[in-house]
Amino acid sequence: MTSHGRLAGVIPPLCTPLAPDGEVDESSLDRLVDHLVDGGVHGLFVLGTTGEVSALSDAQRERVVAVAVARAAGRLPVLVGAIDTGTARVVDQARRAAAAGASAVVVTAPFYAGTHPTEIHRHFTDVAARVDVPVVAYDIPSRVGTKLRPETVIDLAADGAIVAVKDSSGSDVSLRALLSRRSRRGVDLSVFTGSELTVDYAIGLGCDGVVPGLGNVDPAGYRRLFDLARAGRTEDARAEQDRLFELFRITAAASTAGRSGTSAALGAFKAALVTLGVITGANLARPGIPLDEGEIEAVRGIVAEFGPRIGEKVGVGSTG
Amino acid sequence: MTSHGRLAGVIPPLCTPLAPDGEVDESSLDRLVDHLVDGGVHGLFVLGTTGEVSALSDAQRERVVAVAVARAAGRLPVLVGAIDTGTARVVDQARRAAAAGASAVVVTAPFYAGTHPTEIHRHFTDVAARVDVPVVAYDIPSRVGTKLRPETVIDLAADGAIVAVKDSSGSDVSLRALLSRRSRRGVDLSVFTGSELTVDYAIGLGCDGVVPGLGNVDPAGYRRLFDLARAGRTEDARAEQDRLFELFRITAAASTAGRSGTSAALGAFKAALVTLGVITGANLARPGIPLDEGEIEAVRGIVAEFGPRIGEKVGVGSTG
Amino acid sequence: MTSHGRLAGVIPPLCTPLAPDGEVDESSLDRLVDHLVDGGVHGLFVLGTTGEVSALSDAQRERVVAVAVARAAGRLPVLVGAIDTGTARVVDQARRAAAAGASAVVVTAPFYAGTHPTEIHRHFTDVAARVDVPVVAYDIPSRVGTKLRPETVIDLAADGAIVAVKDSSGSDVSLRALLSRRSRRGVDLSVFTGSELTVDYAIGLGCDGVVPGLGNVDPAGYRRLFDLARAGRTEDARAEQDRLFELFRITAAASTAGRSGTSAALGAFKAALVTLGVITGANLARPGIPLDEGEIEAVRGIVAEFGPRIGEKVGVGSTG
Amino acid sequence: MTSHGRLAGVIPPLCTPLAPDGEVDESSLDRLVDHLVDGGVHGLFVLGTTGEVSALSDAQRERVVAVAVARAAGRLPVLVGAIDTGTARVVDQARRAAAAGASAVVVTAPFYAGTHPTEIHRHFTDVAARVDVPVVAYDIPSRVGTKLRPETVIDLAADGAIVAVKDSSGSDVSLRALLSRRSRRGVDLSVFTGSELTVDYAIGLGCDGVVPGLGNVDPAGYRRLFDLARAGRTEDARAEQDRLFELFRITAAASTAGRSGTSAALGAFKAALVTLGVITGANLARPGIPLDEGEIEAVRGIVAEFGPRIGEKVGVGSTG
């Protein structure tokens, strides 16, 4: 899927820009795609958790995919979340995404109903058999309530049911087990970390890439971090990761007294994108409560101190 | 909505009978509706957790509503689960249900994305404003990860956004708080318990009804239990609840070594319905793993010992 | 242990009155014992969760037992919590309690280290074999992280390792299972609920008694509630429970912004006892943060509206 | 405390060898101390979670400290867990440890009772004020139910209440926040990771050391890993960590069908030590269930494949 055949690199999960009436703000989405491509990312991931997928209607989801695919225009792969509660529903979502031009679909374990590893294995096998594009497994226990076991992931890859996994479990032990078993079994599987604050470590450990929510705000920073870590420049990578760690503090700028932590974090990404001139408004999908003016101002301050410089060039060389 | 204007009584959450190919088994669903109506229940609730709603496609959901509404034929109200992750999606589900004849829609807090009480309040308010049938709030923290607070529920009822709540939280303290605040605030709100094993208590406490999964298997038993509890016949109600408690052991008949607890429980309800001749097969929606022959046999034994007698008449009088 | 040989009735878990320097306030403890005995309770339980056992040194624990046993003076049994992390430690605590005059010791599952039902069974069996007074099992998963399974409890009772269980799990299904299995197995076991807000239900269901934290404040109310429930006067019992439910709101009078929920609740019990003139100060064991003056005032208001009348007589007859 | 004044390096949490009757096996403990010193570790930590502290009586705890301090004989510092539920109890434990020769005491947040960050801060401040040896904070939410917040830890260090923290929370984001704030605030605080499977990463990130349970079995391996990581030899460090990752599989050798995960893991460490000839028996403190013969054999196989070679020399140089 990439130049080396395996999915790799920086693939940010795109925010979904919304107009005040809640509909998809298509020109902002166009600009966001350009912002990311200009930043040097390797792929786009729309309709993920960061994209507020669970709050978007099917019609809105279809608009997002259509706009992103058109704007990407083949410059880089577009992964699409087919996030839904059960097998039949995921298949429906995935087929719509594939029809709209998705390069791959991203699929979680079933949720809402309780599930079991045996049933999770069946779920991915069924989806893969009924969908025409590659499947990426998405391990996000904080949302779906169950962790994908490393054994299950490796088995699915060995069977050809999945081509990659995005690990947002936050368990470094599990990540290490996954990479260790991949080597021993010799299976072809791209491993992405969803932890945007430990990318230097994850790449050093053998991960193929990262899916950083904060990459919406600073794609060039994540590209640089990725390149430094791949080049074994540990100290430089750590310094870049440390800067991005500080930038991540935007997610704590908003109050959670009358708003979920999810709204605080996603609202902050959008506020930063408004600050940078990439998107027009920081609206969240209902019932999410967006940042108020004072909170946006706090985000602006953090971005000014730790965020991307406008017009900076991409690549390791440019950091010298 | 009922003869007294307020939703009340026994409203089982219907299992969704499925053919071996996974499609809705419509004639079995017809027979299940008849079985429940004959058992004397006061309403039907399709597309709930027991109905495997999270595993059914939109097309399957539409079939279930159409069949149930047609078979009920106005004999009793049909509540329909509009279970989805976010506000826009729930509105879409609810409108389809209303168009197909739902008497009311049943709605949970948002899930997958994190949420906050303020956002939950917005969610229900939005849904109610955009849907033409009454809304029933469904409090099921084990599935959606958040508990509806009694204050939120009472506020929503006072605003006219909801007409009833189904409390499947398992918290008797919360249930007591809900009933106590309902009295003090004087709001019009039907309170249903989703705990099928403490119905005598819940009705005694002031609940208006129950939504018992086990009511699929023994609707007449739940009707009798409800009538006894309402009549203040505490000892008789307890004896009936004790019998149903034993019958509930069917949900522990299947192994959970290679299957989720959800599949074990829902598979047991279906196995019991096969045993009673109501539905044709005990198939579960993918990726759920149904009971095997030995497990179905175990269910049959428990049903034979504690289950409904075929052809028994309904009503308190018939227990004497 | 009671007049009928089986432990039964209202057995409040005593607060531990403390002086400003943190030491046990012995004269306040004397008065608390008298307050409870005058209220008509059937037993005393010192060094429970409500007694801040986990924050008291061994020396303090020994003072509490000595004072309570001396003041009870054989008028009613004194149960003593032997709450510690592992088997050897619990045996040490239990032996000290027995030596100081405990009628029985109250023991939880091991905590801190992970544990398994098989190991929990061994734990209780070991403790019972090495201690000379009866053992009461204390099921409090919110504190120790594991739930005692009904099977384990019944097995332990059948083996004579325990004489009673205090169920503070909040699971009404588990409570029902416990009572149902007790009947079917025919074992001799007293079952107490630790849920002070559902006593009418629990006694109606077959429980032998209740261990109500709020019973520190209103022992006569709990005695009355117990008697009404045992007499089958369902409506009157519910009314009394409803009043006590309102009184329980004292536990929400204090802020939890800079204080744990535990401190807010235990601090409120103590504040109410100060208000009623039973104990001298509302101090909590370090590091617990007691209620401030404004919060104590709020407690006073709730007690004035819903609390016990001074000098009221005990018993069902007195409510007429 | 070390040659540089700050606590650093490899400080394994010692297993507590036990005789068949459950008493401390003092000669095995002597040999374990020697095994670790010979392996090149920088300190010893007795009475931690790995040392089964929660299952040992006060008398047993005193024996363990006395034996370890005597055998260490000043060759390296001996840290002692003062693990108990509340402030007064921890002070008692800590004073006994200090009197027996502890170099420092290791203290968790309060547990059993609920707690709040404000109360946790008070707890550590109180303990430090009343104990004569340095205090190390122990962040182990899986056992005590609450996470130490990075802010709290940094504040305590700035106040001089603690000299080090052992982070067994498993949260790499929190670890990164801790290190980042330590730099910005310029406080003197040793940071240890308790995650034995990510040592290369943690040291690279700026941690001062590691407290590896598996270090009981392979102290020289952890010393080598520490030295390689400190020297910036990333690839070599990763290879050594990968080997230790495989060795850690001994913790999965025992069944958890009738035994807790804790017993399976701690039992495996002891079985490996028996296999290596360091300690005499693999007994666990009651009610823990030790490994059976077949399981010990499985441990032996993994140790033979991935474990330490007998008589190997210590240090980075020896790996070449």
Short mmCIF file of C-alpha atoms in Angstrom, two decimals, chain A residues 9-10 37 39-42 210 218-229 240 244 314-316:
data_model
loop_
_atom_site.label_atom_id
_atom_site.label_comp_id
_atom_site.label_asym_id
_atom_site.label_seq_id
_atom_site.Cartn_x
_atom_site.Cartn_y
_atom_site.Cartn_z
CA GLY A 9 4.52 5.99 8.70
CA VAL A 10 2.43 8.78 10.12
CA VAL A 37 -0.29 16.27 3.04
CA GLY A 39 3.08 18.19 6.61
CA GLY A 40 4.45 15.07 5.02
CA VAL A 41 2.17 12.41 6.47
CA HIS A 42 2.02 8.98 4.86
CA VAL A 210 1.77 6.00 14.42
CA ASP A 218 1.33 19.34 13.91
CA PRO A 219 1.72 16.84 11.07
CA ALA A 220 5.22 18.03 10.23
CA GLY A 221 6.28 17.49 13.84
CA TYR A 222 5.09 13.92 13.78
CA ARG A 223 6.73 13.30 10.42
CA ARG A 224 10.00 14.65 11.79
CA LEU A 225 9.67 12.56 14.96
CA PHE A 226 9.01 9.46 12.88
CA ASP A 227 12.01 10.08 10.64
CA LEU A 228 14.32 10.77 13.58
CA ALA A 229 13.20 7.66 15.41
CA GLU A 240 10.85 16.29 19.43
CA LEU A 244 4.88 17.40 21.24
CA VAL A 314 9.24 18.90 6.44
CA GLY A 315 11.90 16.35 7.21
CA VAL A 316 14.79 15.50 9.44
#
